[in-house]
C-alpha angles and dihedrals in degrees: 000000000000115000135170124231119198119188121180123192138159109251130163090001095301139084112267123191125195118201121193123177127185142077113349091343091162097043109030109103091213090063092051090047093050092048091049091051091048090051092048089055091051093048090047090053090051091051092050102040105032114123089196097059111079094209098050120116092243092051089052090050091050090052092050095247094118136024125225089239089060095041125102119284094258091057092049090050093050091048089052091049090050090054091050091048091051091053094044095049095045090247097308090116115047132168090206113066133182113262127192131351094304091057094233108176114233130189106266110166095159093110091061104031098073094054092043095049096044092046089051090051090050091053091048092053093044092053095044095048108043093168094053142073119226138202128179121195113195108185091318097319111111139205116185143166140171122220091180129068096199096067130082122257118268114261116227124185125207112216123228107238090207092055113016092193089066132072122224094194143356121218131199108210135168097187139006143059134286121197134173127201121190149106102264098092105027106018123235097343099133108092132205098244092213095059108014089235123123112284132199100086109187093007136109099179146341121205119193127195112201140158090269138014096246090060094042092050095049093045094047091050093047093046093050092047089054091057119193093002095063100097096072093051094044090053091060094057116103117220095017136108122188135195109208120197111194124201088245125032135018127317115265135200121230115191132194086168126010116259090240089064090059096048 
């Protein structure tokens, strides 16, 4: 019998929900075990990468007590992914941001870590539960996948930043990642990596649909930081579709690949 398990927990300072659907999803011990392992991985990532916890590896790197080369493997991997993201986004995503009046650049991988950690948890669940479909919602950013072909697609809503009780669009997806960057929920927290000042001029939000959450999260952040000039860059990205909400005017869709091709 197909069931649906929903587990909600506070991770990385945000609510995270894990959805598993399939045979005995609420009663099979293997499902509970897989969910517990996925959550341990997320909490471990928070402990390592948090810039708010003084004892985290990233905080030690930022204070100059540890180098990335001498850090654990996960930190070295994230640093490498940040470098790749910086190159791919033409510098509009950067894991090293200016800090303070002197503009010293400090390691700040937060904008990539959430997507990386949640996507990794999704892959873990997918591999551990071959008879089940999985979806993880981390503060509105989503990683999902379907192992089964006899179940419906997951339904994902994109929130209107002008009225967060309203949806701008509803997507039907069987795999991929959906991430939104904007100022509606957390204020002006997305920085222009060149200056360290708030980015997103002329924008309220950018939502990106991509083959995985890590990619969607990086691209949404980079596009929002660019501000009004994001459409041209988003249109060059293969396997992505974006919903751009400007500060003035209607929302618009920018497609590198049609949504139907991602479903």
